[in-house]
Short mmCIF file of C-alpha atoms and ligand atoms in Angstrom, two decimals:
data_model
loop_
_atom_site.label_atom_id
_atom_site.label_comp_id
_atom_site.label_asym_id
_atom_site.label_seq_id
_atom_site.Cartn_x
_atom_site.Cartn_y
_atom_site.Cartn_z
CA UNK G 225 95.38 -126.01 -280.84
CA UNK G 226 98.39 -125.38 -283.05
CA UNK G 227 101.84 -125.94 -281.64
CA UNK G 228 103.95 -122.80 -281.23
CA UNK G 229 107.12 -122.36 -283.26
CA UNK G 230 109.44 -119.77 -281.75
CA UNK G 231 110.68 -116.90 -283.88
CA UNK G 232 114.31 -115.97 -283.31
CA UNK G 233 114.83 -112.74 -285.17
CA UNK G 234 118.34 -112.06 -286.42
CA UNK G 235 117.68 -108.89 -288.47
CA UNK G 236 120.06 -107.00 -286.19
CA UNK G 237 122.85 -109.57 -286.51
CA UNK G 238 122.71 -111.70 -289.68
CA UNK G 239 120.49 -109.08 -291.38
CA UNK G 240 123.01 -106.42 -290.63
CA UNK G 241 125.65 -108.56 -292.34
CA UNK G 242 124.09 -107.68 -295.73
CA UNK G 243 126.65 -105.50 -297.50
CA UNK G 244 125.63 -101.88 -296.97
CA UNK G 245 122.98 -102.66 -294.36
CA UNK G 246 125.01 -101.66 -291.35
CA UNK G 247 123.02 -99.68 -288.83
CA UNK G 248 123.77 -97.17 -286.16
CA UNK G 249 123.04 -97.89 -282.51
CA UNK G 250 119.90 -95.71 -282.50
CA UNK G 251 118.65 -97.38 -285.66
CA UNK G 252 119.13 -100.81 -284.14
CA UNK G 253 117.23 -99.73 -281.06
CA UNK G 254 114.34 -98.48 -283.21
CA UNK G 255 114.13 -101.84 -284.98
CA UNK G 256 114.39 -103.70 -281.67
CA UNK G 257 111.39 -101.73 -280.35
CA UNK G 258 109.39 -102.84 -283.36
CA UNK G 259 110.51 -106.43 -282.95
CA UNK G 260 109.21 -106.25 -279.40
CA UNK G 261 105.85 -105.01 -280.67
CA UNK G 262 105.87 -107.86 -283.17
CA UNK G 263 106.38 -110.09 -280.12
CA UNK G 264 109.26 -112.12 -281.52
CA UNK G 265 110.45 -114.66 -278.96
CA UNK G 266 114.15 -113.89 -279.26
CA UNK G 267 116.00 -110.89 -280.67
CA UNK G 268 119.55 -111.65 -281.73
CA UNK G 269 120.80 -108.12 -281.11
CA UNK G 270 124.33 -108.46 -282.46
CA UNK G 271 127.79 -109.92 -282.16
CA UNK G 272 129.20 -108.03 -279.17
CA UNK G 273 132.87 -108.83 -279.64
CA UNK G 274 132.79 -107.63 -283.27
CA UNK G 275 133.03 -103.93 -282.39
CA UNK G 276 132.40 -101.36 -279.67
CA UNK G 277 129.32 -100.26 -281.58
CA UNK G 278 127.91 -103.76 -281.74
CA UNK G 279 128.56 -104.21 -278.03
CA UNK G 280 126.85 -100.93 -277.14
CA UNK G 281 123.86 -101.69 -279.35
CA UNK G 282 123.36 -105.13 -277.78
CA UNK G 283 123.75 -103.65 -274.29
CA UNK G 284 121.22 -100.87 -274.93
CA UNK G 285 118.74 -103.30 -276.41
CA UNK G 286 119.19 -105.65 -273.44
CA UNK G 287 118.61 -102.72 -271.08
CA UNK G 288 115.49 -101.45 -272.80
CA UNK G 289 113.65 -104.37 -274.38
CA UNK G 290 111.95 -106.47 -271.73
CA UNK G 291 109.38 -108.44 -273.71
CA UNK G 292 111.77 -110.77 -275.58
CA UNK G 293 114.84 -112.87 -274.90
CA UNK G 294 117.97 -111.03 -276.02
CA UNK G 295 120.70 -113.11 -277.63
CA UNK G 296 124.30 -112.17 -278.28
CA UNK G 297 126.44 -114.12 -280.73
CA UNK G 298 129.81 -115.54 -279.69
CA UNK G 299 132.35 -117.77 -281.36
CA UNK G 300 133.23 -120.84 -279.34
CA UNK G 301 135.85 -119.20 -277.16
CA UNK G 302 135.93 -117.67 -273.69
CA UNK G 303 136.64 -114.07 -274.76
CA UNK G 304 133.67 -113.97 -277.14
CA UNK G 305 131.37 -115.55 -274.60
CA UNK G 306 132.42 -113.16 -271.81
CA UNK G 307 131.92 -110.18 -274.10
CA UNK G 308 128.53 -111.44 -275.25
CA UNK G 309 127.39 -111.89 -271.66
CA UNK G 310 128.71 -108.46 -270.63
CA UNK G 311 126.31 -106.98 -273.19
CA UNK G 312 123.24 -109.19 -272.71
CA UNK G 313 123.38 -109.45 -268.92
CA UNK G 314 121.04 -106.43 -268.63
CA UNK G 315 118.25 -108.44 -270.20
CA UNK G 316 115.72 -110.26 -268.01
CA UNK G 317 116.08 -113.17 -270.44
CA UNK G 318 119.64 -113.25 -271.79
CA UNK G 319 120.77 -115.92 -274.25
CA UNK G 320 124.31 -116.76 -275.29
CA UNK G 321 124.45 -118.06 -278.85
CA UNK G 322 127.76 -119.75 -279.48
CA UNK G 323 128.85 -121.44 -282.69
CA UNK G 324 131.60 -123.33 -284.44
CA UNK G 325 131.81 -124.77 -287.94
CA UNK G 326 131.34 -128.51 -288.36
CA UNK G 327 131.66 -129.23 -292.09
CA UNK G 328 134.87 -130.90 -293.32
CA UNK G 329 135.59 -127.96 -295.61
CA UNK G 330 135.24 -125.36 -292.83
CA UNK G 331 137.11 -127.44 -290.25
CA UNK G 332 140.02 -128.10 -292.60
CA UNK G 333 140.41 -124.74 -294.36
CA UNK G 334 138.88 -122.15 -292.07
CA UNK G 335 139.43 -123.48 -288.58
CA UNK G 336 142.41 -125.73 -289.39
CA UNK G 337 141.21 -127.99 -286.62
CA UNK G 338 140.69 -131.72 -286.29
CA UNK G 339 137.06 -132.82 -285.83
CA UNK G 340 137.75 -134.13 -282.30
CA UNK G 341 139.19 -130.73 -281.30
CA UNK G 342 136.13 -128.99 -282.73
CA UNK G 343 133.94 -131.10 -280.45
CA UNK G 344 136.18 -130.31 -277.46
CA UNK G 345 136.03 -126.59 -278.26
CA UNK G 346 132.23 -126.65 -278.64
CA UNK G 347 131.74 -128.52 -275.36
CA UNK G 348 134.08 -126.19 -273.52
CA UNK G 349 132.32 -123.13 -274.95
CA UNK G 350 128.86 -124.35 -273.99
CA UNK G 351 129.99 -125.35 -270.51
CA UNK G 352 131.70 -121.98 -270.09
CA UNK G 353 128.59 -120.13 -271.30
CA UNK G 354 126.40 -121.97 -268.79
CA UNK G 355 128.43 -120.34 -265.99
CA UNK G 356 126.73 -117.08 -267.02
CA UNK G 357 123.26 -118.26 -268.03
CA UNK G 358 121.44 -121.54 -268.46
CA UNK G 359 119.97 -120.15 -271.69
CA UNK G 360 122.65 -121.31 -274.15
CA UNK G 361 122.18 -121.98 -277.85
CA UNK G 362 124.76 -123.88 -279.86
CA UNK G 363 125.01 -123.65 -283.66
CA UNK G 364 126.91 -126.06 -285.89
CA UNK G 365 127.89 -123.68 -288.65
CA UNK G 366 127.55 -125.15 -292.16
CA UNK G 367 125.61 -128.05 -290.66
CA UNK G 368 124.00 -129.01 -293.96
CA UNK G 369 127.40 -129.78 -295.49
CA UNK G 370 128.58 -131.62 -292.39
CA UNK G 371 128.72 -135.38 -291.92
CA UNK G 372 125.54 -136.51 -290.22
CA UNK G 373 127.27 -138.72 -287.68
CA UNK G 374 129.61 -135.89 -286.77
CA UNK G 375 126.57 -133.67 -286.18
CA UNK G 376 125.07 -136.36 -283.97
CA UNK G 377 128.29 -136.52 -281.93
CA UNK G 378 128.72 -132.78 -281.47
CA UNK G 379 125.06 -132.08 -280.70
CA UNK G 380 124.90 -134.97 -278.20
CA UNK G 381 128.05 -133.60 -276.54
CA UNK G 382 126.86 -129.97 -276.30
CA UNK G 383 123.47 -131.02 -274.94
CA UNK G 384 125.29 -132.95 -272.23
CA UNK G 385 127.36 -129.81 -271.58
CA UNK G 386 124.20 -127.76 -271.03
CA UNK G 387 122.96 -126.35 -274.38
CA UNK G 388 119.21 -125.76 -274.32
CA UNK G 389 118.84 -124.99 -278.03
CA UNK G 390 120.68 -126.68 -280.86
CA UNK G 391 120.70 -124.89 -284.19
CA UNK G 392 121.24 -126.59 -287.56
CA UNK G 393 122.20 -123.77 -289.93
CA UNK G 394 122.12 -124.03 -293.68
CA UNK G 395 124.89 -121.45 -293.71
CA UNK G 396 125.48 -121.39 -297.45
CA UNK G 397 121.89 -121.93 -298.57
CA UNK G 398 122.76 -125.30 -300.08
CA UNK G 399 120.13 -127.69 -298.83
CA UNK G 400 116.67 -128.44 -300.28
CA UNK G 401 113.47 -129.19 -298.34
CA UNK G 402 113.49 -133.01 -298.63
CA UNK G 403 117.14 -133.23 -297.62
CA UNK G 404 116.83 -130.75 -294.76
CA UNK G 405 113.81 -132.56 -293.42
CA UNK G 406 115.77 -135.84 -293.48
CA UNK G 407 118.70 -134.21 -291.63
CA UNK G 408 116.39 -132.95 -288.88
CA UNK G 409 114.62 -136.33 -288.60
CA UNK G 410 117.96 -138.12 -288.43
CA UNK G 411 119.09 -135.84 -285.61
CA UNK G 412 115.84 -136.51 -283.72
CA UNK G 413 116.47 -140.24 -284.05
CA UNK G 414 120.13 -140.22 -283.05
CA UNK G 415 121.13 -137.24 -280.87
CA UNK G 416 121.23 -138.05 -277.14
CA UNK G 417 118.99 -135.80 -275.09
CA UNK G 418 117.43 -134.07 -278.11
CA UNK G 419 113.97 -134.53 -276.59
CA UNK G 420 114.96 -132.09 -273.82
CA UNK G 421 116.09 -129.22 -276.05
CA UNK G 422 114.65 -127.00 -278.75
CA UNK G 423 115.83 -127.73 -282.28
CA UNK G 424 116.32 -124.57 -284.27
CA UNK G 425 116.82 -123.92 -287.98
CA UNK G 426 118.61 -121.07 -289.70
CA UNK G 427 118.41 -120.97 -293.48
CA UNK G 428 120.10 -118.78 -296.05
CA UNK G 429 118.44 -118.07 -299.34
CA UNK G 430 121.14 -118.72 -301.93
CA UNK G 431 118.85 -121.06 -303.89
CA UNK G 432 115.68 -119.20 -302.96
CA UNK G 433 114.68 -122.00 -300.58
CA UNK G 434 115.24 -120.47 -297.13
CA UNK G 435 111.55 -120.30 -296.25
CA UNK G 436 110.66 -123.67 -297.81
CA UNK G 437 113.57 -125.33 -296.00
CA UNK G 438 112.60 -123.79 -292.66
CA UNK G 439 109.02 -124.96 -293.01
CA UNK G 440 110.13 -128.47 -293.99
CA UNK G 441 112.31 -128.56 -290.88
CA UNK G 442 109.36 -127.62 -288.68
CA UNK G 443 107.40 -130.54 -290.11
CA UNK G 444 110.33 -132.74 -289.10
CA UNK G 445 110.31 -131.46 -285.51
CA UNK G 446 112.16 -128.11 -285.33
CA UNK G 447 110.44 -125.61 -283.06
CA UNK G 448 112.52 -122.47 -283.51
CA UNK G 449 113.10 -120.65 -286.79
CA UNK G 450 115.74 -117.99 -287.25
CA UNK G 451 114.50 -115.27 -289.54
CA UNK G 452 114.99 -111.68 -290.63
CA UNK G 453 112.56 -108.96 -291.63
CA UNK G 454 112.25 -108.71 -295.44
CA UNK G 455 114.66 -111.68 -295.63
CA UNK G 456 117.73 -109.45 -295.47
CA UNK G 457 121.02 -111.06 -294.54
CA UNK G 458 124.39 -112.30 -295.64
CA UNK G 459 124.55 -112.76 -299.48
CA UNK G 460 121.05 -113.73 -300.71
CA UNK G 461 119.66 -113.22 -297.23
CA UNK G 462 117.90 -115.31 -294.59
CA UNK G 463 114.41 -116.78 -294.30
CA UNK G 464 111.91 -113.91 -294.33
CA UNK G 465 109.96 -113.75 -291.09
CA UNK G 466 106.82 -112.35 -292.65
CA UNK G 467 106.60 -115.27 -295.08
CA UNK G 468 107.06 -117.94 -292.43
CA UNK G 469 104.50 -116.38 -290.11
CA UNK G 470 101.89 -115.94 -292.83
CA UNK G 471 102.40 -119.47 -294.18
CA UNK G 472 101.46 -120.89 -290.79
CA UNK G 473 98.51 -118.52 -290.53
CA UNK G 474 97.20 -119.04 -294.04
CA UNK G 475 97.85 -122.76 -294.46
CA UNK G 476 97.22 -123.96 -290.94
CA UNK G 477 95.36 -126.90 -292.49
CA UNK G 478 98.67 -128.22 -293.86
CA UNK G 479 101.01 -126.79 -291.19
CA UNK G 480 99.25 -126.96 -287.83
CA UNK G 481 101.66 -124.51 -286.22
CA UNK G 482 101.46 -120.98 -285.00
CA UNK G 483 103.84 -118.27 -283.83
CA UNK G 484 103.53 -115.61 -281.13
CA UNK G 485 103.84 -112.83 -283.71
CA UNK G 486 101.44 -109.87 -283.64
CA UNK G 487 100.99 -109.89 -287.39
CA UNK G 488 99.63 -106.33 -287.62
CA UNK G 489 103.16 -105.05 -286.96
CA UNK G 490 104.62 -106.94 -289.92
CA UNK G 491 104.10 -104.22 -292.51
CA UNK G 492 105.25 -101.27 -290.38
CA UNK G 493 108.34 -103.20 -289.34
CA UNK G 494 109.11 -104.15 -292.92
CA UNK G 495 108.94 -100.47 -293.90
CA UNK G 496 111.08 -99.45 -290.97
CA UNK G 497 113.80 -101.97 -291.82
CA UNK G 498 113.74 -100.91 -295.45
CA UNK G 499 113.93 -97.23 -294.51
CA UNK G 500 116.80 -97.74 -292.11
CA UNK G 501 118.90 -100.07 -294.25
CA UNK G 502 118.10 -98.27 -297.50
CA UNK G 503 117.21 -101.66 -299.04
CA UNK G 504 113.98 -101.24 -300.98
CA UNK G 505 111.49 -104.10 -300.79
CA UNK G 506 110.98 -105.49 -304.28
CA UNK G 507 107.42 -104.65 -305.45
CA UNK G 508 106.50 -108.31 -305.98
CA UNK G 509 107.95 -109.49 -302.66
CA UNK G 510 105.61 -111.94 -300.93
CA UNK G 511 103.53 -110.43 -298.09
CA UNK G 512 105.17 -106.99 -297.84
CA UNK G 513 105.84 -105.97 -301.46
CA UNK G 514 104.01 -102.92 -302.75
CA UNK G 515 102.10 -105.08 -305.24
CA UNK G 516 101.40 -108.00 -302.91
CA UNK G 517 97.75 -106.95 -302.52
CA UNK G 518 97.25 -105.09 -305.80
CA UNK G 519 95.10 -106.37 -308.62
CA UNK G 520 95.98 -105.14 -312.06
CA UNK G 521 94.04 -107.25 -314.54
CA UNK G 522 90.42 -106.39 -315.19
CA UNK G 523 89.26 -109.92 -314.47
CA UNK G 524 91.00 -109.91 -311.10
CA UNK G 525 89.70 -106.46 -310.19
CA UNK G 526 86.18 -107.50 -311.09
CA UNK G 527 86.49 -110.63 -308.97
CA UNK G 528 87.90 -108.80 -305.95
CA UNK G 529 85.15 -106.19 -306.11
CA UNK G 530 82.55 -108.96 -306.04
CA UNK G 531 84.26 -110.99 -303.32
CA UNK G 532 87.78 -110.34 -302.02
CA UNK G 533 88.44 -114.05 -301.52
CA UNK G 534 88.36 -114.61 -305.30
CA UNK G 535 91.96 -113.47 -305.58
CA UNK G 536 93.07 -112.66 -302.02
CA UNK G 537 94.31 -115.46 -299.78
CA UNK G 538 95.20 -113.06 -296.93
CA UNK G 539 93.73 -109.83 -295.71
CA UNK G 540 96.04 -106.81 -295.97
CA UNK G 541 94.80 -105.64 -292.53
CA UNK G 542 96.21 -108.83 -290.97
CA UNK G 543 99.74 -107.67 -291.66
CA UNK G 544 99.04 -104.07 -290.73
CA UNK G 545 98.21 -102.47 -294.06
CA UNK G 546 95.59 -99.93 -293.14
CA UNK G 547 93.84 -98.37 -296.05
CA UNK G 548 92.36 -94.91 -296.20
CA UNK G 549 91.55 -92.83 -299.21
CA UNK G 550 92.62 -89.45 -297.83
CA UNK G 551 95.28 -87.64 -299.80
CA UNK G 552 96.92 -84.88 -297.80
CA UNK G 553 97.53 -81.38 -299.11
CA UNK G 554 98.57 -77.98 -297.89
CA UNK G 555 95.36 -77.45 -295.95
CA UNK G 556 95.72 -80.66 -293.98
CA UNK G 557 96.35 -80.11 -290.30
CA UNK G 558 98.01 -81.94 -287.47
CA UNK G 559 95.10 -84.27 -286.87
CA UNK G 560 94.90 -85.46 -290.49
CA UNK G 561 98.68 -85.87 -290.60
CA UNK G 562 98.70 -87.89 -287.37
CA UNK G 563 95.93 -90.09 -288.67
CA UNK G 564 97.79 -90.67 -291.92
CA UNK G 565 100.95 -91.61 -290.02
CA UNK G 566 98.89 -94.09 -288.03
CA UNK G 567 97.43 -95.72 -291.13
CA UNK G 568 100.94 -96.01 -292.55
CA UNK G 569 102.14 -97.71 -289.41
CA UNK G 570 104.29 -94.91 -287.98
CA UNK G 571 104.09 -94.18 -284.27
CA UNK G 572 106.21 -91.12 -283.52
CA UNK G 573 106.97 -89.46 -280.22
CA UNK G 574 105.94 -85.78 -279.86
CA UNK G 575 109.30 -84.38 -280.86
CA UNK G 576 109.59 -86.55 -283.99
CA UNK G 577 105.98 -85.83 -284.87
CA UNK G 578 106.62 -82.07 -284.82
CA UNK G 579 109.71 -82.51 -287.01
CA UNK G 580 107.80 -84.64 -289.50
CA UNK G 581 104.83 -82.25 -289.50
CA UNK G 582 107.05 -79.26 -290.29
CA UNK G 583 108.68 -81.18 -293.16
CA UNK G 584 105.25 -82.20 -294.42
CA UNK G 585 104.09 -78.57 -294.42
CA UNK G 586 107.15 -77.50 -296.38
CA UNK G 587 106.48 -80.16 -299.02
CA UNK G 588 102.75 -79.49 -299.10
CA UNK G 589 103.54 -75.87 -299.94
CA UNK G 590 105.40 -77.04 -303.05
CA UNK G 591 103.10 -79.89 -304.13
CA UNK G 592 99.35 -80.02 -304.62
CA UNK G 593 98.91 -83.47 -303.16
CA UNK G 594 101.12 -85.28 -300.70
CA UNK G 595 100.88 -89.05 -301.24
CA UNK G 596 101.68 -91.89 -298.85
CA UNK G 597 105.00 -92.44 -300.59
CA UNK G 598 105.90 -88.79 -300.03
CA UNK G 599 105.24 -89.30 -296.34
CA UNK G 600 107.51 -92.37 -296.31
CA UNK G 601 110.22 -90.18 -297.81
CA UNK G 602 109.67 -87.50 -295.14
CA UNK G 603 109.96 -90.09 -292.39
CA UNK G 604 113.09 -91.58 -293.95
CA UNK G 605 114.68 -88.20 -294.29
CA UNK G 606 113.72 -86.42 -291.11
CA UNK G 607 113.14 -89.12 -288.54
CA UNK G 608 115.42 -92.05 -289.29
CA UNK G 609 118.48 -89.88 -289.41
CA UNK G 610 121.56 -90.04 -287.30
CA UNK G 611 123.33 -87.01 -285.77
CA UNK G 612 124.60 -84.96 -288.67
CA UNK G 613 128.20 -83.87 -288.92
CA UNK G 614 127.48 -82.49 -292.40
CA UNK G 615 124.55 -80.38 -293.46
CA UNK G 616 123.73 -79.22 -296.95
CA UNK G 617 122.93 -75.53 -296.57
CA UNK G 618 122.82 -74.38 -300.15
CA UNK G 619 123.37 -75.86 -303.60
CA UNK G 620 123.44 -74.13 -306.95
CA UNK G 621 123.86 -76.08 -310.16
CA UNK G 622 124.76 -74.72 -313.52
CA UNK G 623 124.19 -77.01 -316.50
CA UNK G 624 122.54 -77.17 -319.88
CA UNK G 625 123.29 -77.86 -323.53
CA UNK G 626 126.37 -75.61 -323.70
CA UNK G 627 127.45 -75.02 -320.11
CA UNK G 628 130.09 -77.28 -318.49
CA UNK G 629 128.18 -78.59 -315.49
CA UNK G 630 129.29 -77.02 -312.22
CA UNK G 631 128.09 -77.01 -308.63
CA UNK G 632 128.48 -74.42 -305.92
CA UNK G 633 127.74 -75.81 -302.50
CA UNK G 634 127.66 -74.42 -298.99
CA UNK G 635 127.81 -76.98 -296.24
CA UNK G 636 128.11 -77.06 -292.50
CA UNK G 637 130.97 -79.31 -291.43
CA UNK G 638 130.80 -79.63 -287.66
CA UNK G 639 130.55 -76.05 -286.51
CA UNK G 640 132.03 -74.43 -289.59
CA UNK G 641 130.52 -73.41 -292.89
CA UNK G 642 132.46 -74.32 -296.05
CA UNK G 643 131.73 -73.06 -299.55
CA UNK G 644 133.25 -74.70 -302.64
CA UNK G 645 132.59 -75.10 -306.34
CA UNK G 646 133.66 -77.74 -308.92
CA UNK G 647 133.01 -78.83 -312.46
CA UNK G 648 131.81 -82.33 -313.30
CA UNK G 649 130.73 -84.61 -316.13
CA UNK G 650 127.13 -83.90 -315.30
CA UNK G 651 125.24 -81.98 -312.61
CA UNK G 652 125.22 -84.92 -310.20
CA UNK G 653 128.91 -85.59 -310.74
CA UNK G 654 129.67 -81.90 -310.14
CA UNK G 655 127.64 -81.93 -306.93
CA UNK G 656 129.27 -85.11 -305.63
CA UNK G 657 132.77 -83.85 -306.47
CA UNK G 658 132.13 -80.63 -304.58
CA UNK G 659 130.73 -82.47 -301.56
CA UNK G 660 133.78 -84.77 -301.54
CA UNK G 661 136.06 -81.73 -301.61
CA UNK G 662 134.20 -80.07 -298.77
CA UNK G 663 134.16 -83.16 -296.54
CA UNK G 664 137.59 -84.44 -297.55
CA UNK G 665 136.16 -87.98 -297.81
CA UNK G 666 137.31 -89.61 -301.00
CA UNK G 667 134.77 -92.42 -301.10
CA UNK G 668 133.66 -94.53 -304.05
CA UNK G 669 130.08 -94.32 -305.24
CA UNK G 670 129.04 -97.95 -305.73
CA UNK G 671 125.34 -97.49 -306.34
CA UNK G 672 123.13 -94.62 -307.35
CA UNK G 673 119.43 -94.86 -308.08
CA UNK G 674 116.66 -92.34 -308.58
CA UNK G 675 113.01 -93.07 -308.35
CA UNK G 676 110.03 -90.83 -308.72
CA UNK G 677 107.97 -91.41 -305.64
CA UNK G 678 104.66 -90.29 -307.08
CA UNK G 679 103.47 -89.26 -310.53
CA UNK G 680 103.58 -85.82 -312.17
CA UNK G 681 106.34 -83.30 -312.78
CA UNK G 682 106.03 -82.02 -309.21
CA UNK G 683 106.72 -85.53 -307.84
CA UNK G 684 109.27 -86.04 -305.10
CA UNK G 685 112.35 -87.76 -306.47
CA UNK G 686 113.96 -90.20 -304.05
CA UNK G 687 117.63 -90.95 -304.48
CA UNK G 688 119.56 -93.79 -302.88
CA UNK G 689 123.33 -93.75 -302.86
CA UNK G 690 125.68 -96.44 -301.63
CA UNK G 691 129.23 -95.43 -300.96
CA UNK G 692 132.33 -97.39 -300.02
CA UNK G 693 135.17 -96.12 -297.90
CA UNK G 694 138.00 -98.21 -296.45
CA UNK G 695 136.04 -101.39 -297.11
CA UNK G 696 132.85 -100.16 -295.42
CA UNK G 697 129.64 -99.57 -297.32
CA UNK G 698 126.79 -97.32 -296.22
CA UNK G 699 123.64 -96.20 -297.95
CA UNK G 700 122.08 -92.76 -297.91
CA UNK G 701 118.73 -91.44 -299.01
CA UNK G 702 117.43 -88.05 -299.97
CA UNK G 703 114.15 -86.77 -301.35
CA UNK G 704 113.27 -83.51 -303.00
CA UNK G 705 111.15 -82.20 -305.85
CA UNK G 706 114.49 -81.42 -307.54
CA UNK G 707 116.45 -84.61 -308.22
CA UNK G 708 119.87 -82.95 -308.14
CA UNK G 709 119.08 -81.61 -304.68
CA UNK G 710 117.75 -85.09 -303.72
CA UNK G 711 121.03 -86.60 -304.99
CA UNK G 712 123.14 -84.18 -302.96
CA UNK G 713 121.02 -84.90 -299.87
CA UNK G 714 121.37 -88.66 -300.37
CA UNK G 715 125.14 -88.34 -300.72
CA UNK G 716 125.39 -86.16 -297.60
CA UNK G 717 123.16 -88.62 -295.72
CA UNK G 718 125.52 -91.49 -296.62
CA UNK G 719 128.55 -89.41 -295.56
CA UNK G 720 126.88 -88.63 -292.24
CA UNK G 721 126.29 -92.31 -291.60
CA UNK G 722 129.87 -93.06 -292.53
CA UNK G 723 131.25 -90.30 -290.29
CA UNK G 724 129.06 -91.49 -287.45
CA UNK G 725 130.23 -95.04 -287.82
CA UNK G 726 133.88 -94.08 -288.15
CA UNK G 727 133.67 -92.06 -284.96
CA UNK G 728 131.48 -94.38 -282.94
CA UNK G 729 132.31 -97.86 -284.10
CA UNK G 730 135.68 -99.40 -283.59
CA UNK G 731 135.41 -102.20 -286.15
O1 KIV K 184 124.60 -118.82 -291.15
C1 KIV K 184 125.11 -119.22 -290.09
O2 KIV K 184 125.63 -120.32 -289.96
C2 KIV K 184 125.10 -118.29 -288.96
C3 KIV K 184 125.49 -118.87 -287.64
C4 KIV K 184 126.32 -117.95 -286.84
C5 KIV K 184 124.25 -119.30 -286.91
O3 KIV K 184 124.69 -117.17 -289.10
ZN1 ZN K 185 123.48 -117.00 -290.98
#
């Protein structure tokens, strides 16, 4: 039987550190529920001392999710550790994850501490954390650029102080598989008490090696991997969970390891994370990309028709891609819609289902055929939304070859309705200027993209906007058969997220 490697999912903590990926409390809870269905071993739910919002999200997740350990991140100091425990204590399996940097460059410039004081601080933090729970993980930040003998010293000391998991992060995505494997082997040979703890790895993807490095570390003895869904995370992201899990499944002959993951939830969870963060999954992304199981060339198609194994090394069903050939239209009823949602991996409660069904009917009245991608857009727009301070009630655009583009917009702002009009350099610019005037939020538009979700002139256009305000970035999405309306909706969606965060999060 294959040995189990634990999956520590940090989508809600390191994943959320991707610029623009910040999530609301409800969104985090939705992802946590999916992570529970996936059966990850540990959910790192956040960094409780970072903000009120982070604290609340971790607390709610600890209260609700009972199938996984819930970890809270804490720097190596008493205040962080107390705050982390305050949030995770509602879990049946709480874990305090404390860290301090160990590389010369971080100790000298960031911490301004001497190596011996870093060890003292780490030991004190771990000992302090064990007063709250025996489940304590210690991370040596920037481990791969640290001196090996220093790592040996600090890990030996924290194990003695009570750490049950020691994590060896490749914080800046600098290492390569051979080197990382040697580091892990060296630690196994030299760290006192290492045989009694779990060795964990946490890899960033700056050189595109996060997954390869994590797998190499497992071969060298690590038994916990820290991952995120779709590989999102700080800078180039973290090791993608779906890739790690499917490598063990597909190449068990080379890597005789397994995880506890229910793989059929991989695809739905990937879509959920993409919908919530507004980060599209690149089409050629391994495992969960739109093209990952598509065959374009004639030779490949011919082969797959004769025997799938000719060009498919995994079955799409294994990761939860359910295929059906039904295209919905305006005559489709509740049953067909529910079935379609199921095949797409969406499980909605009754209230959300009714909301989505109404939106589907509205779109089906305008379009002949409603494709799977249209349904994704409906779910993104009507279900994964946060409470809305702003609502777009009416938009009228005037533009053309001679007219100076202008927009007249009626919006609800709280309980009031506000009507304004402005000119712009183009119809989208005019709409955005008017919305900014109505809301009074002078944000910067840092990204704007339009994609046609399906083919044809009646296709739904999906717009993603990313805005920046006082150093915070949020993304918004909107879909409509009219792309100017979709743009206005996406902008309003981003402003709603921003308003929600400004009111609810004390960062
Ligand atoms: O990348 C890193 O070093 C981290 C630690 C906090 C584990 O995210
Ligand atoms: Zn990290």
